[in-house]
Coordinates of C-alpha atoms and ligand atoms in Angstrom, one line a residue:
M203 CA 94.7 16.8 13.6
T204 CA 91.8 16.5 11.8
L205 CA 88.6 14.5 13.2
T206 CA 89.1 12.0 11.1
E207 CA 92.8 11.0 12.4
F208 CA 91.4 11.7 16.1
L209 CA 88.6 9.0 15.2
S210 CA 91.0 6.5 13.9
K211 CA 93.4 6.9 16.5
E212 CA 90.5 6.5 19.4
Q213 CA 89.3 3.4 17.7
R214 CA 92.8 1.9 17.6
R215 CA 92.7 1.9 21.3
F216 CA 90.1 -0.8 21.3
P217 CA 91.3 -3.9 19.0
K218 CA 88.5 -5.5 19.0
S219 CA 86.5 -2.4 17.5
T220 CA 84.5 -3.0 14.2
G221 CA 85.0 0.6 12.9
N222 CA 81.0 0.6 12.9
F223 CA 80.9 3.5 15.6
T224 CA 83.6 5.2 13.5
A225 CA 81.7 5.1 10.2
L226 CA 78.5 6.3 12.1
F227 CA 80.3 8.9 13.6
T228 CA 81.7 10.0 10.1
D229 CA 78.3 10.0 8.5
L230 CA 77.0 12.3 11.5
V231 CA 80.3 14.9 10.9
V232 CA 78.8 15.2 7.0
A233 CA 75.4 16.0 8.4
A234 CA 76.8 18.7 10.8
K235 CA 78.5 20.2 7.8
I236 CA 75.6 20.4 5.8
V237 CA 73.7 22.0 8.7
S238 CA 76.4 24.2 9.2
K239 CA 76.4 25.4 5.8
A240 CA 72.4 26.1 5.8
V241 CA 73.1 27.9 9.3
N242 CA 75.9 30.4 7.8
H243 CA 74.1 31.0 5.0
A244 CA 70.6 31.1 6.5
G245 CA 69.9 34.5 5.8
L246 CA 70.6 34.4 2.2
I247 CA 69.1 31.1 1.1
S248 CA 65.5 31.9 2.3
I249 CA 65.6 29.5 5.0
L250 CA 64.7 31.9 7.9
G251 CA 61.2 32.3 9.6
A252 CA 58.7 29.5 10.1
T253 CA 57.2 26.7 8.2
G254 CA 53.5 27.3 9.7
E255 CA 53.5 23.9 11.3
T256 CA 53.8 22.8 14.7
N257 CA 55.7 20.0 16.0
V258 CA 55.3 17.2 18.3
Q259 CA 56.4 19.7 21.4
G260 CA 53.5 21.6 19.8
E261 CA 56.2 24.2 19.2
E262 CA 56.5 26.4 15.9
V263 CA 58.7 24.5 13.5
Q264 CA 61.3 26.8 11.8
K265 CA 62.5 26.4 8.4
L266 CA 66.2 25.6 9.7
D267 CA 64.4 23.1 12.0
E268 CA 63.2 21.1 9.2
H269 CA 66.4 21.4 7.1
A270 CA 68.2 20.5 9.7
N271 CA 66.2 17.3 10.7
E272 CA 66.2 16.2 7.0
A273 CA 69.8 16.8 6.9
F274 CA 70.5 14.2 9.7
V275 CA 67.7 11.8 8.6
T276 CA 68.9 11.4 4.9
T277 CA 72.6 11.3 5.7
M278 CA 72.1 8.6 8.9
L279 CA 69.3 6.5 6.8
C280 CA 71.5 4.4 4.7
G281 CA 74.9 3.9 6.3
G282 CA 73.7 0.8 7.7
H283 CA 75.1 1.5 11.4
L284 CA 71.9 2.3 12.9
A285 CA 68.6 0.4 13.7
G286 CA 66.6 3.3 14.3
M287 CA 66.2 6.8 15.1
A288 CA 64.6 9.4 17.3
S289 CA 64.2 13.3 16.8
E290 CA 62.7 16.2 18.6
E291 CA 60.5 17.0 15.3
I292 CA 59.3 13.7 14.6
E293 CA 56.8 12.0 17.0
G294 CA 57.5 8.2 17.0
V295 CA 60.7 6.2 16.1
I296 CA 62.4 6.7 12.6
T297 CA 63.0 3.0 11.6
I298 CA 65.4 1.9 8.9
P299 CA 63.6 1.2 5.4
A300 CA 63.9 -2.6 4.5
E301 CA 66.1 -1.8 1.6
Y302 CA 69.0 -0.4 4.0
P303 CA 71.1 -2.5 6.1
K304 CA 70.6 -2.5 10.0
G305 CA 73.3 -1.7 12.5
G306 CA 73.7 -1.9 16.3
Y307 CA 73.1 1.6 17.3
L308 CA 70.4 4.0 17.8
L309 CA 70.6 7.7 17.1
L310 CA 68.6 10.3 19.0
F311 CA 69.0 13.8 18.3
D312 CA 67.8 17.4 18.7
P313 CA 68.8 18.5 15.1
L314 CA 68.3 22.4 15.8
D315 CA 68.5 23.7 19.0
G316 CA 67.5 27.4 19.8
S317 CA 65.2 27.5 17.2
S318 CA 63.7 30.9 18.5
N319 CA 67.6 32.5 17.6
I320 CA 67.9 31.2 14.2
D321 CA 66.5 34.3 12.9
V322 CA 68.6 37.2 15.0
N323 CA 71.7 35.2 14.0
I324 CA 72.5 34.0 17.6
S325 CA 74.2 30.9 17.8
V326 CA 72.4 27.4 17.6
G327 CA 73.1 23.8 17.6
T328 CA 72.6 20.4 17.1
I329 CA 72.4 17.9 20.0
F330 CA 72.8 14.0 19.8
S331 CA 73.1 10.6 21.8
I332 CA 73.7 7.4 20.7
L333 CA 72.9 3.9 22.6
K334 CA 73.3 0.4 21.7
A335 CA 70.4 -1.0 20.2
P336 CA 68.9 -3.9 21.7
A337 CA 70.0 -7.1 20.2
K338 CA 66.8 -8.5 19.1
K339 CA 64.9 -9.1 15.5
G340 CA 62.6 -6.8 13.8
A341 CA 62.0 -3.2 13.9
V342 CA 63.0 -0.9 16.5
V343 CA 60.2 0.3 18.9
I344 CA 59.6 3.2 21.5
D345 CA 60.7 0.9 24.4
D346 CA 64.2 0.3 22.9
F347 CA 65.3 3.8 23.3
L348 CA 63.9 4.4 26.7
Q349 CA 67.2 3.6 28.3
P350 CA 68.7 5.9 31.2
G351 CA 71.6 8.1 30.2
T352 CA 74.3 5.7 31.9
E353 CA 73.7 3.4 28.8
Q354 CA 74.6 6.2 26.3
V355 CA 78.2 5.2 24.3
C356 CA 78.4 8.6 23.0
A357 CA 77.2 12.2 23.3
G358 CA 78.1 15.5 21.4
Y359 CA 76.9 18.7 20.1
V360 CA 77.5 20.9 17.1
L361 CA 77.6 24.5 18.2
Y362 CA 77.2 26.6 15.0
G363 CA 78.5 30.1 16.6
S364 CA 81.3 32.5 15.4
S365 CA 82.9 29.1 14.7
T366 CA 81.4 25.4 14.2
M367 CA 82.6 23.4 17.0
L368 CA 81.8 19.6 17.3
V369 CA 81.8 18.4 21.0
Y370 CA 81.7 14.8 21.9
T371 CA 82.8 12.2 24.2
T372 CA 82.4 8.2 24.4
G373 CA 83.2 8.8 28.3
H374 CA 87.0 9.0 27.3
G375 CA 87.6 12.5 27.8
V376 CA 85.4 15.4 26.1
H377 CA 87.1 16.6 23.1
G378 CA 86.4 19.9 21.0
F379 CA 86.7 20.3 17.2
T380 CA 86.5 23.2 15.1
L381 CA 85.4 23.8 11.5
D382 CA 88.0 24.8 9.3
P383 CA 85.5 26.1 6.5
T384 CA 88.8 26.5 4.0
I385 CA 89.4 22.5 3.8
G386 CA 85.8 21.3 5.2
E387 CA 87.4 19.4 8.1
F388 CA 87.0 19.6 11.7
M389 CA 90.6 20.2 13.5
L390 CA 91.0 19.4 17.2
S391 CA 91.1 22.4 18.9
H392 CA 90.0 21.8 22.7
E393 CA 91.6 18.2 23.7
D394 CA 90.4 16.6 26.7
I395 CA 88.1 19.6 28.2
R396 CA 87.8 19.8 31.8
I397 CA 85.2 21.9 33.5
P398 CA 86.1 24.3 36.1
S399 CA 84.7 22.8 39.5
K400 CA 83.3 26.4 40.6
G401 CA 81.8 28.9 38.3
T402 CA 81.1 32.6 38.5
T403 CA 78.0 32.6 36.2
Y404 CA 74.3 31.4 36.1
S405 CA 71.9 31.1 33.4
I406 CA 68.1 30.9 34.0
N407 CA 65.4 32.2 32.1
E408 CA 64.4 34.6 35.0
G409 CA 61.2 35.4 32.8
N410 CA 59.5 32.6 34.6
S411 CA 60.3 33.6 38.0
R412 CA 56.8 34.5 39.0
N413 CA 56.1 30.7 38.6
W414 CA 59.1 29.3 40.3
H415 CA 59.3 27.2 43.4
S416 CA 60.6 28.5 46.5
N417 CA 63.6 26.5 46.2
T418 CA 64.7 27.9 42.9
A419 CA 63.5 31.2 44.1
D420 CA 65.8 31.1 47.2
Y421 CA 69.0 29.1 45.3
I422 CA 68.9 32.3 42.6
A423 CA 68.6 34.8 45.8
K424 CA 71.8 33.1 47.0
V425 CA 73.6 33.2 43.8
K426 CA 72.5 37.1 43.1
E427 CA 73.5 37.7 46.8
D428 CA 77.0 35.9 46.4
G429 CA 77.7 38.3 42.9
T430 CA 77.4 35.4 40.4
K431 CA 76.9 36.9 37.2
A432 CA 73.9 36.2 34.9
R433 CA 74.5 35.2 31.6
Y434 CA 71.5 33.7 29.4
V435 CA 71.5 32.8 25.6
G436 CA 68.4 31.3 25.1
S437 CA 70.1 28.1 23.1
L438 CA 70.9 25.6 25.3
V439 CA 74.0 24.1 23.3
A440 CA 75.8 27.8 23.6
D441 CA 74.5 28.3 27.6
F442 CA 76.1 25.0 27.7
H443 CA 79.3 25.1 26.1
R444 CA 79.9 28.5 27.7
N445 CA 79.5 27.0 31.1
L446 CA 82.0 23.6 30.0
L447 CA 84.9 26.0 29.2
K448 CA 84.5 28.7 31.9
G449 CA 82.5 27.1 34.7
G450 CA 79.0 27.9 35.5
V451 CA 75.8 26.4 36.2
F452 CA 72.9 26.5 33.6
L453 CA 69.4 25.9 35.2
Y454 CA 66.1 24.7 33.5
P455 CA 64.0 23.7 36.7
G456 CA 60.4 22.8 36.9
D457 CA 57.7 25.2 37.9
K458 CA 54.3 25.8 39.0
E459 CA 53.6 26.1 35.2
N460 CA 55.6 23.4 33.7
P461 CA 56.1 21.0 36.3
N462 CA 59.0 19.1 34.3
G463 CA 60.5 22.1 33.1
K464 CA 60.9 22.5 29.1
L465 CA 64.1 20.5 28.1
R466 CA 63.8 17.0 26.8
L467 CA 65.5 14.0 28.7
L468 CA 66.8 11.7 25.7
Y469 CA 67.9 14.4 23.3
E470 CA 69.0 17.3 25.3
A471 CA 69.4 16.7 29.2
N472 CA 71.2 13.3 29.0
P473 CA 73.8 13.7 26.2
L474 CA 74.9 16.8 28.1
A475 CA 74.7 15.2 31.2
F476 CA 77.4 12.4 29.6
I477 CA 79.3 15.2 28.7
V478 CA 79.4 17.3 31.4
E479 CA 80.3 14.7 33.9
A480 CA 82.9 13.4 31.5
A481 CA 84.5 16.8 31.6
G482 CA 84.4 16.3 35.6
G483 CA 80.9 18.7 36.0
A484 CA 77.5 17.4 37.6
S485 CA 74.1 17.3 35.9
I486 CA 70.8 16.8 38.1
T487 CA 67.3 16.5 37.5
A488 CA 64.8 17.8 40.4
T489 CA 61.3 16.7 38.8
N490 CA 58.7 17.4 41.4
G491 CA 60.5 20.5 42.3
H492 CA 62.6 19.0 44.9
D493 CA 64.3 15.4 45.7
A494 CA 67.6 16.3 43.2
E495 CA 68.6 12.9 41.3
R496 CA 71.3 12.4 39.1
T497 CA 70.1 12.9 35.6
L498 CA 71.7 10.0 33.8
D499 CA 69.9 7.8 36.4
V500 CA 66.4 8.7 35.3
T501 CA 64.7 6.1 33.7
P502 CA 62.6 7.3 30.7
T503 CA 59.0 6.9 30.1
G504 CA 58.5 8.6 27.1
L505 CA 60.7 9.5 23.6
H506 CA 59.9 13.4 24.3
Q507 CA 59.7 13.4 28.4
R508 CA 60.8 17.0 29.7
V509 CA 62.9 17.1 33.1
S510 CA 64.1 19.8 34.9
L511 CA 67.8 20.1 34.1
I512 CA 70.6 21.8 36.5
I513 CA 74.0 21.1 34.8
G514 CA 77.4 22.7 35.2
S515 CA 80.5 22.8 37.5
T516 CA 80.1 20.6 40.4
D517 CA 80.4 22.9 43.1
N518 CA 77.7 25.0 41.9
V519 CA 75.5 22.0 41.2
E520 CA 76.0 20.8 44.4
E521 CA 75.2 24.3 46.0
A522 CA 71.7 24.1 43.8
A523 CA 71.2 20.8 44.8
S524 CA 71.2 21.5 48.3
F525 CA 68.1 23.7 48.0
Y526 CA 66.3 20.9 46.0
N527 CA 66.8 18.4 48.7
K528 CA 65.2 20.6 51.5
Ligands
AHG714 P1 64.7 24.0 20.8 O1 65.0 24.8 19.9 O2 65.3 22.5 20.3 O3 62.9 23.5 21.0 O4 65.3 24.1 22.2 C1 65.3 25.4 23.0 C2 65.5 24.9 24.1 C3 67.1 25.4 24.7 O5 68.0 25.8 23.4 C4 66.9 26.8 25.6 O6 67.7 26.5 26.3 C5 65.5 27.1 25.9 O7 64.6 26.3 24.7 C6 65.2 28.3 26.0 O8 63.6 28.3 26.5 P2 63.0 30.1 27.1 O9 62.9 30.3 25.8 O10 61.9 29.3 27.6 O11 64.3 30.5 27.9
MN715 MN1 66.7 22.1 21.8
MN716 MN1 65.3 21.9 18.4

């Protein structure tokens, strides 16, 4: 079954639906294919390396970050289904120009996740989150995007790996599609993904251990004691996808140097938290190094706010939470 057929089957489950969401998602898939093509030819089309600029995150912008951002912004701008967008690569809100119709959704995205891995041909990804735009006149503002993760109507990611996969949820199961490059269609390959309740791998950047709070250090010591295997790609989408299929836990906790960790709430933590819960897993955020709370319940305070993220199989996340609630 193609993604197009799957989307129309899903739409038929909601007789009152207008088709706007399906059309929005179809535009998103076009952007994903454009980025997939660039990622798969990166070494041949001088798109590797850095642009020399730094983004709002204070991070060096890679050429593929910029290309991916361009692909999503230009593909999504004129479709008439969005009231606005927010991108990891853009400081403020991306409003819809007056000459284009506006729609009822907000799109937030990390156009290229895992930028440090682009030049060495390790899997990278795109992460996206869709919210309802508040019913109001006039251009959207930052506050319109600051909705808790529970408000998401859709979340997904594209993994540009050994094959290009698109995984998404609208809260009714998590479904995976693999791009068949010979026909340019995403084909249903992983219907109704369920994350194993317990996994045997943990993912964390051990290079930060000198800055870890004692609860992180104690938890990691425990998982090592238990013989849990270490797997860390350095691309959130790749680490998350492995845990989603095989079970396991990923941590990017806050530490003494970066109290809120590194990952962004609105377009990294929240979309993946929505997906993992829809697949039967769990996601918590222990912002001040303790008092773990459900990621989806966090009230956002900024477009690019960072949060600590502990996400994956329920049993593993629950065990981790017990160290953060001490
Ligand atoms: P991005 O490339 O969008 O900035 O995201 C990179 C993130 C995420 O993909 C990954 O989990 C994390 O950075 C790795 O960070 P470290 O290199 O500090 O481990
Ligand atoms: Mn990212
Ligand atoms: Mn990014």
